PDB file of C-alpha atoms in Angstrom:
ATOM      1  CA  MET A   1      -6.751 -12.697  27.704  1.00  0.00           C
ATOM      2  CA  THR A   2      -6.341 -14.385  24.358  1.00  0.00           C
ATOM      3  CA  ARG A   3      -5.695 -12.304  21.252  1.00  0.00           C
ATOM      4  CA  THR A   4      -9.286 -12.854  20.141  1.00  0.00           C
ATOM      5  CA  GLU A   5     -10.611 -11.670  23.506  1.00  0.00           C
ATOM      6  CA  LEU A   6      -8.390  -8.598  23.393  1.00  0.00           C
ATOM      7  CA  GLU A   7      -9.552  -7.661  19.900  1.00  0.00           C
ATOM      8  CA  ALA A   8     -13.178  -8.030  20.990  1.00  0.00           C
ATOM      9  CA  ALA A   9     -12.491  -5.888  24.060  1.00  0.00           C
ATOM     10  CA  TYR A  10     -10.984  -3.142  21.892  1.00  0.00           C
ATOM     11  CA  ARG A  11     -14.002  -3.115  19.582  1.00  0.00           C
ATOM     12  CA  VAL A  12     -16.314  -2.665  22.559  1.00  0.00           C
ATOM     13  CA  LEU A  13     -13.969  -0.120  24.132  1.00  0.00           C
ATOM     14  CA  GLY A  14     -14.099   2.024  21.013  1.00  0.00           C
ATOM     15  CA  GLY A  15     -17.879   2.060  21.118  1.00  0.00           C
ATOM     16  CA  LEU A  16     -17.964   2.949  24.802  1.00  0.00           C
ATOM     17  CA  VAL A  17     -15.496   5.792  24.342  1.00  0.00           C
ATOM     18  CA  GLY A  18     -17.498   7.195  21.449  1.00  0.00           C
ATOM     19  CA  ARG A  19     -20.642   7.054  23.534  1.00  0.00           C
ATOM     20  CA  ALA A  20     -19.034   8.721  26.554  1.00  0.00           C
ATOM     21  CA  VAL A  21     -17.745  11.700  24.585  1.00  0.00           C
ATOM     22  CA  GLY A  22     -20.890  11.863  22.486  1.00  0.00           C
ATOM     23  CA  MET A  23     -23.698  11.535  24.997  1.00  0.00           C
ATOM     24  CA  PRO A  24     -23.524  15.172  26.236  1.00  0.00           C
ATOM     25  CA  ALA A  25     -23.823  16.462  22.656  1.00  0.00           C
ATOM     26  CA  GLN A  26     -26.639  14.213  21.501  1.00  0.00           C
ATOM     27  CA  LYS A  27     -28.419  17.470  20.826  1.00  0.00           C
ATOM     28  CA  PRO A  28     -26.244  20.368  19.606  1.00  0.00           C
ATOM     29  CA  VAL A  29     -24.573  22.252  22.451  1.00  0.00           C
ATOM     30  CA  ARG A  30     -22.647  25.509  22.412  1.00  0.00           C
ATOM     31  CA  VAL A  31     -18.878  25.358  22.790  1.00  0.00           C
ATOM     32  CA  ASN A  32     -18.023  28.904  21.738  1.00  0.00           C
ATOM     33  CA  THR A  33     -16.694  30.124  25.101  1.00  0.00           C
ATOM     34  CA  PRO A  34     -14.194  28.683  27.586  1.00  0.00           C
ATOM     35  CA  ARG A  35     -17.029  28.218  30.075  1.00  0.00           C
ATOM     36  CA  ALA A  36     -19.164  26.323  27.557  1.00  0.00           C
ATOM     37  CA  ARG A  37     -16.246  24.078  26.609  1.00  0.00           C
ATOM     38  CA  ASN A  38     -15.551  23.353  30.280  1.00  0.00           C
ATOM     39  CA  GLN A  39     -19.208  22.463  30.752  1.00  0.00           C
ATOM     40  CA  TYR A  40     -18.981  20.012  27.869  1.00  0.00           C
ATOM     41  CA  ARG A  41     -15.884  18.452  29.459  1.00  0.00           C
ATOM     42  CA  ASP A  42     -17.664  18.088  32.811  1.00  0.00           C
ATOM     43  CA  LYS A  43     -20.633  16.435  31.136  1.00  0.00           C
ATOM     44  CA  VAL A  44     -18.362  13.953  29.374  1.00  0.00           C
ATOM     45  CA  PHE A  45     -17.030  12.894  32.771  1.00  0.00           C
ATOM     46  CA  GLN A  46     -20.613  12.590  34.037  1.00  0.00           C
ATOM     47  CA  SER A  47     -21.560  10.387  31.095  1.00  0.00           C
ATOM     48  CA  LEU A  48     -18.472   8.268  31.746  1.00  0.00           C
ATOM     49  CA  GLN A  49     -19.653   7.685  35.310  1.00  0.00           C
ATOM     50  CA  LEU A  50     -23.173   6.884  34.110  1.00  0.00           C
ATOM     51  CA  LEU A  51     -21.836   4.256  31.738  1.00  0.00           C
ATOM     52  CA  HIS A  52     -19.687   2.762  34.486  1.00  0.00           C
ATOM     53  CA  ASP A  53     -22.572   2.596  36.919  1.00  0.00           C
ATOM     54  CA  SER A  54     -24.930   1.033  34.402  1.00  0.00           C
ATOM     55  CA  LEU A  55     -22.457  -1.562  33.113  1.00  0.00           C
ATOM     56  CA  GLU A  56     -21.560  -2.631  36.641  1.00  0.00           C
ATOM     57  CA  ALA A  57     -25.207  -2.962  37.730  1.00  0.00           C
ATOM     58  CA  PRO A  58     -25.930  -6.428  39.168  1.00  0.00           C
ATOM     59  CA  THR A  59     -28.165  -8.909  37.382  1.00  0.00           C
ATOM     60  CA  SER A  60     -31.818  -8.597  38.364  1.00  0.00           C
ATOM     61  CA  VAL A  61     -34.881 -10.697  37.672  1.00  0.00           C
ATOM     62  CA  ASP A  62     -36.567  -7.510  36.496  1.00  0.00           C
ATOM     63  CA  THR A  63     -34.127  -7.141  33.618  1.00  0.00           C
ATOM     64  CA  VAL A  64     -35.499 -10.245  31.880  1.00  0.00           C
ATOM     65  CA  GLY A  65     -32.146 -11.795  31.200  1.00  0.00           C
ATOM     66  CA  TYR A  66     -30.197  -8.592  30.792  1.00  0.00           C
ATOM     67  CA  SER A  67     -27.623  -7.729  33.391  1.00  0.00           C
ATOM     68  CA  GLY A  68     -28.107  -4.005  32.918  1.00  0.00           C
ATOM     69  CA  GLN A  69     -31.362  -2.620  31.599  1.00  0.00           C
ATOM     70  CA  LEU A  70     -30.073   0.894  32.202  1.00  0.00           C
ATOM     71  CA  ALA A  71     -26.953   0.140  30.152  1.00  0.00           C
ATOM     72  CA  HIS A  72     -29.092  -0.972  27.229  1.00  0.00           C
ATOM     73  CA  ALA A  73     -30.975   2.312  27.374  1.00  0.00           C
ATOM     74  CA  LEU A  74     -27.864   4.492  27.707  1.00  0.00           C
ATOM     75  CA  ILE A  75     -25.268   2.844  25.582  1.00  0.00           C
ATOM     76  CA  ASP A  76     -26.680   3.701  22.161  1.00  0.00           C
ATOM     77  CA  SER A  77     -28.340   6.880  20.911  1.00  0.00           C
ATOM     78  CA  GLY A  78     -31.135   4.693  19.535  1.00  0.00           C
ATOM     79  CA  GLY A  79     -32.022   3.593  23.052  1.00  0.00           C
ATOM     80  CA  TYR A  80     -32.912   0.241  24.536  1.00  0.00           C
ATOM     81  CA  PHE A  81     -34.045  -1.485  21.345  1.00  0.00           C
ATOM     82  CA  TRP A  82     -30.925  -0.700  19.301  1.00  0.00           C
ATOM     83  CA  SER A  83     -28.191  -1.347  21.818  1.00  0.00           C
ATOM     84  CA  LYS A  84     -26.051  -4.028  20.193  1.00  0.00           C
ATOM     85  CA  LEU A  85     -22.986  -2.548  21.895  1.00  0.00           C
ATOM     86  CA  ALA A  86     -24.380  -3.485  25.319  1.00  0.00           C
ATOM     87  CA  ASP A  87     -24.922  -7.058  24.153  1.00  0.00           C
ATOM     88  CA  ASP A  88     -21.382  -7.123  22.792  1.00  0.00           C
ATOM     89  CA  TYR A  89     -20.079  -5.928  26.161  1.00  0.00           C
ATOM     90  CA  TYR A  90     -21.966  -8.602  28.107  1.00  0.00           C
ATOM     91  CA  SER A  91     -20.739 -11.281  25.681  1.00  0.00           C
ATOM     92  CA  LEU A  92     -17.110 -10.524  26.591  1.00  0.00           C
ATOM     93  CA  SER A  93     -15.190 -12.680  29.012  1.00  0.00           C
ATOM     94  CA  GLU A  94     -14.901 -11.366  32.550  1.00  0.00           C
ATOM     95  CA  ALA A  95     -11.288 -10.364  31.953  1.00  0.00           C
ATOM     96  CA  ALA A  96     -12.185  -8.542  28.746  1.00  0.00           C
ATOM     97  CA  ARG A  97     -14.984  -6.662  30.513  1.00  0.00           C
ATOM     98  CA  ARG A  98     -12.615  -5.518  33.244  1.00  0.00           C
ATOM     99  CA  PHE A  99     -10.136  -4.395  30.609  1.00  0.00           C
ATOM    100  CA  ALA A 100     -12.783  -2.408  28.698  1.00  0.00           C
ATOM    101  CA  LEU A 101     -14.060  -0.654  31.824  1.00  0.00           C
ATOM    102  CA  GLU A 102     -10.579   0.133  33.123  1.00  0.00           C
ATOM    103  CA  LYS A 103      -9.359   1.505  29.804  1.00  0.00           C
ATOM    104  CA  MET A 104     -12.580   3.419  29.152  1.00  0.00           C
ATOM    105  CA  ASP A 105     -11.684   5.870  31.930  1.00  0.00           C
ATOM    106  CA  ILE A 106      -8.174   6.432  30.603  1.00  0.00           C
ATOM    107  CA  VAL A 107      -9.164   6.765  26.956  1.00  0.00           C
ATOM    108  CA  VAL A 108     -12.098   9.114  27.568  1.00  0.00           C
ATOM    109  CA  VAL A 109      -9.978  11.424  29.729  1.00  0.00           C
ATOM    110  CA  GLY A 110      -7.364  11.429  26.961  1.00  0.00           C
ATOM    111  CA  ALA A 111      -9.907  12.042  24.182  1.00  0.00           C
ATOM    112  CA  VAL A 112     -11.841  14.935  25.675  1.00  0.00           C
ATOM    113  CA  GLU A 113      -8.931  17.396  25.774  1.00  0.00           C
ATOM    114  CA  PRO A 114      -8.140  17.262  22.033  1.00  0.00           C
ATOM    115  CA  ILE A 115     -11.852  17.761  21.341  1.00  0.00           C
ATOM    116  CA  ILE A 116     -11.826  20.849  23.547  1.00  0.00           C
ATOM    117  CA  ARG A 117      -8.738  22.118  21.719  1.00  0.00           C
ATOM    118  CA  LEU A 118     -10.373  21.600  18.334  1.00  0.00           C
ATOM    119  CA  ALA A 119     -13.439  23.519  19.478  1.00  0.00           C
ATOM    120  CA  ASP A 120     -11.202  26.393  20.520  1.00  0.00           C
ATOM    121  CA  GLU A 121      -8.780  26.370  17.586  1.00  0.00           C
ATOM    122  CA  LEU A 122     -11.454  25.982  14.906  1.00  0.00           C
ATOM    123  CA  SER A 123     -13.860  28.421  16.577  1.00  0.00           C
ATOM    124  CA  TRP A 124     -16.774  26.018  16.782  1.00  0.00           C
ATOM    125  CA  THR A 125     -20.063  27.530  17.843  1.00  0.00           C
ATOM    126  CA  PHE A 126     -21.778  24.161  18.307  1.00  0.00           C
ATOM    127  CA  ILE A 127     -20.885  20.521  18.648  1.00  0.00           C
ATOM    128  CA  ALA A 128     -23.183  17.567  17.965  1.00  0.00           C
ATOM    129  CA  SER A 129     -22.540  13.838  18.241  1.00  0.00           C
ATOM    130  CA  GLU A 130     -23.567  10.601  16.537  1.00  0.00           C
ATOM    131  CA  VAL A 131     -25.042  12.494  13.613  1.00  0.00           C
ATOM    132  CA  GLN A 132     -26.894  10.091  11.361  1.00  0.00           C
ATOM    133  CA  VAL A 133     -26.246  10.168   7.637  1.00  0.00           C
ATOM    134  CA  LEU A 134     -29.252   8.780   5.781  1.00  0.00           C
ATOM    135  CA  ASP A 135     -29.785   7.490   2.274  1.00  0.00           C
ATOM    136  CA  TRP A 136     -33.368   8.172   1.219  1.00  0.00           C
ATOM    137  CA  SER A 137     -33.370   5.718  -1.692  1.00  0.00           C
ATOM    138  CA  ALA A 138     -35.922   2.926  -1.568  1.00  0.00           C
ATOM    139  CA  ASN A 139     -33.585   0.092  -0.691  1.00  0.00           C
ATOM    140  CA  ARG A 140     -31.133   1.772   1.650  1.00  0.00           C
ATOM    141  CA  GLY A 141     -31.276   3.270   5.075  1.00  0.00           C
ATOM    142  CA  GLN A 142     -28.631   4.622   7.386  1.00  0.00           C
ATOM    143  CA  ARG A 143     -25.240   5.217   5.778  1.00  0.00           C
ATOM    144  CA  GLY A 144     -23.444   5.818   9.041  1.00  0.00           C
ATOM    145  CA  ARG A 145     -23.135   7.967  12.142  1.00  0.00           C
ATOM    146  CA  ILE A 146     -20.558  10.708  12.414  1.00  0.00           C
ATOM    147  CA  ASP A 147     -18.928  10.655  15.848  1.00  0.00           C
ATOM    148  CA  LEU A 148     -18.749  14.435  16.224  1.00  0.00           C
ATOM    149  CA  LEU A 149     -19.582  17.513  14.193  1.00  0.00           C
ATOM    150  CA  GLY A 150     -18.268  20.929  15.158  1.00  0.00           C
ATOM    151  CA  TRP A 151     -19.351  24.005  13.224  1.00  0.00           C
ATOM    152  CA  ASN A 152     -19.750  27.727  12.951  1.00  0.00           C
ATOM    153  CA  ALA A 153     -21.272  30.001  10.309  1.00  0.00           C
ATOM    154  CA  GLU A 154     -18.421  29.369   7.847  1.00  0.00           C
ATOM    155  CA  SER A 155     -17.146  25.828   8.349  1.00  0.00           C
ATOM    156  CA  ILE A 156     -18.114  22.320   9.412  1.00  0.00           C
ATOM    157  CA  THR A 157     -15.615  19.882  10.910  1.00  0.00           C
ATOM    158  CA  LEU A 158     -16.195  16.132  10.870  1.00  0.00           C
ATOM    159  CA  VAL A 159     -14.409  14.282  13.672  1.00  0.00           C
ATOM    160  CA  ASP A 160     -13.962  10.524  13.899  1.00  0.00           C
ATOM    161  CA  VAL A 161     -12.773   9.209  17.282  1.00  0.00           C
ATOM    162  CA  LYS A 162     -10.749   6.015  16.925  1.00  0.00           C
ATOM    163  CA  THR A 163      -9.589   3.918  19.880  1.00  0.00           C
ATOM    164  CA  VAL A 164      -6.496   1.979  18.834  1.00  0.00           C
ATOM    165  CA  GLN A 165      -3.908  -0.304  20.374  1.00  0.00           C
ATOM    166  CA  ASN A 166      -1.154   1.708  18.696  1.00  0.00           C
ATOM    167  CA  ILE A 167      -1.458   5.140  17.128  1.00  0.00           C
ATOM    168  CA  PRO A 168      -0.652   4.818  13.411  1.00  0.00           C
ATOM    169  CA  ALA A 169       2.106   6.869  11.832  1.00  0.00           C
ATOM    170  CA  GLU A 170      -0.420   8.432   9.450  1.00  0.00           C
ATOM    171  CA  VAL A 171      -4.150   8.409   8.853  1.00  0.00           C
ATOM    172  CA  ARG A 172      -5.322   4.925   7.961  1.00  0.00           C
ATOM    173  CA  THR A 173      -6.780   4.599   4.462  1.00  0.00           C
ATOM    174  CA  GLY A 174     -10.142   3.350   5.654  1.00  0.00           C
ATOM    175  CA  ASP A 175     -10.496   6.152   8.223  1.00  0.00           C
ATOM    176  CA  ALA A 176      -9.841   8.809   5.597  1.00  0.00           C
ATOM    177  CA  ALA A 177     -12.241   7.192   3.126  1.00  0.00           C
ATOM    178  CA  GLN A 178     -14.990   7.123   5.735  1.00  0.00           C
ATOM    179  CA  LEU A 179     -14.673  10.838   6.453  1.00  0.00           C
ATOM    180  CA  ARG A 180     -14.632  11.676   2.747  1.00  0.00           C
ATOM    181  CA  LYS A 181     -17.821   9.688   2.276  1.00  0.00           C
ATOM    182  CA  TYR A 182     -19.489  11.546   5.133  1.00  0.00           C
ATOM    183  CA  LYS A 183     -18.408  14.842   3.617  1.00  0.00           C
ATOM    184  CA  ARG A 184     -19.860  13.901   0.211  1.00  0.00           C
ATOM    185  CA  ASP A 185     -23.146  12.996   1.861  1.00  0.00           C
ATOM    186  CA  LEU A 186     -23.347  16.198   3.921  1.00  0.00           C
ATOM    187  CA  TRP A 187     -22.042  18.719   1.388  1.00  0.00           C
ATOM    188  CA  PRO A 188     -25.359  19.150  -0.514  1.00  0.00           C
ATOM    189  CA  THR A 189     -27.030  20.224   2.733  1.00  0.00           C
ATOM    190  CA  ALA A 190     -24.449  22.953   3.393  1.00  0.00           C
ATOM    191  CA  PRO A 191     -22.795  23.882   0.066  1.00  0.00           C
ATOM    192  CA  ARG A 192     -21.675  27.314   1.285  1.00  0.00           C
ATOM    193  CA  HIS A 193     -19.663  25.914   4.185  1.00  0.00           C
ATOM    194  CA  ARG A 194     -16.033  24.879   4.097  1.00  0.00           C
ATOM    195  CA  PHE A 195     -15.630  21.275   5.182  1.00  0.00           C
ATOM    196  CA  LYS A 196     -12.818  20.040   7.401  1.00  0.00           C
ATOM    197  CA  ALA A 197     -12.131  16.588   8.768  1.00  0.00           C
ATOM    198  CA  ARG A 198     -10.070  15.189  11.614  1.00  0.00           C
ATOM    199  CA  VAL A 199      -9.320  11.722  12.947  1.00  0.00           C
ATOM    200  CA  LEU A 200      -8.656  11.640  16.674  1.00  0.00           C
ATOM    201  CA  TYR A 201      -6.640   8.544  17.544  1.00  0.00           C
ATOM    202  CA  VAL A 202      -6.514   7.552  21.212  1.00  0.00           C
ATOM    203  CA  ASP A 203      -4.594   4.572  22.555  1.00  0.00           C
ATOM    204  CA  HIS A 204      -5.244   2.550  25.726  1.00  0.00           C
ATOM    205  CA  ALA A 205      -2.808   4.726  27.696  1.00  0.00           C
ATOM    206  CA  GLY A 206      -4.712   7.901  26.806  1.00  0.00           C
ATOM    207  CA  ARG A 207      -2.113   9.143  24.318  1.00  0.00           C
ATOM    208  CA  THR A 208      -3.653  11.010  21.401  1.00  0.00           C
ATOM    209  CA  GLU A 209      -2.911  12.265  17.918  1.00  0.00           C
ATOM    210  CA  THR A 210      -5.282  14.457  15.916  1.00  0.00           C
ATOM    211  CA  ARG A 211      -4.761  14.067  12.171  1.00  0.00           C
ATOM    212  CA  ARG A 212      -6.139  16.164   9.340  1.00  0.00           C
ATOM    213  CA  VAL A 213      -7.915  14.504   6.427  1.00  0.00           C
ATOM    214  CA  ASN A 214      -8.144  16.294   3.087  1.00  0.00           C
ATOM    215  CA  VAL A 215     -11.786  16.227   1.938  1.00  0.00           C
ATOM    216  CA  ARG A 216     -11.452  18.710  -0.911  1.00  0.00           C
ATOM    217  CA  LYS A 217     -13.098  16.660  -3.685  1.00  0.00           C
ATOM    218  CA  GLY A 218     -16.731  17.532  -4.312  1.00  0.00           C
ATOM    219  CA  GLY A 219     -16.901  20.991  -2.784  1.00  0.00           C
ATOM    220  CA  SER A 220     -15.321  23.423  -0.356  1.00  0.00           C
ATOM    221  CA  HIS A 221     -12.442  22.023   1.629  1.00  0.00           C
ATOM    222  CA  ASP A 222     -10.040  22.412   4.523  1.00  0.00           C
TER     223      ASP A 222
END
C-alpha cells in the first residue's frame, strides 16, 4: 500500500473499531457486575463478527450498486442513510480493505479489555455509546458523538477510543480538547456529577494505553 492508502485505511479502521465496541451499548446497558461486564465483552465480539460478515458480503443486484446493504445499515448508529463510513470502506483499495478487516479484529480485542477495566475500577453502573451532543441554536446541529460514556450516581466518565499507528507518549492536544468540549456541553445536564475523561489509544497490534484527561474547568472534575 502507498502511504495515502495506509492513512485512508487507518481512518476507516478507527471508525470500524468504534462501531464494534459501541454497537452493544447503543442503548445504555448495565456493567455493574462481573457478569454484566462479561456480557458486554461477548456482545462486542458478536458485533465484530457482524461487521465482518456484512463487509465481506458479495455484491448483489439487489443492493443497487452497494456491495453490502447490511453493512450500510449496521456500520453507523444513524442507519442506512447516514453510513458514510461504509462508503469510505468500499472506496479503499483491495489491499487497504484487507488491512482494515485484519486489523479490526486485533484492535477490537485489544480495546475491549481496558474498557472492562475502566467499568470495574470506576464503578460504572451503565455504559452507553455514540452519545450525540447537540447544539440547539438555529444554525447548528450535531456537535459530535462521544464514543463511550460510563456513569454511576456520582460521576460520569467520557471515553474517546483512538486507533493509532503508534501510541503517543502523552495525550494529544486535539484529543484532550475534544473531551473538554464534550464535558462543557454535557455539564449543564448533570451539574451534580463529577466528570472524568479518558483517551483509550489502541495500535494496530492491539497494544493499549488509557490516559487521563483533566476536564476540571467549568464544573466538577476528575
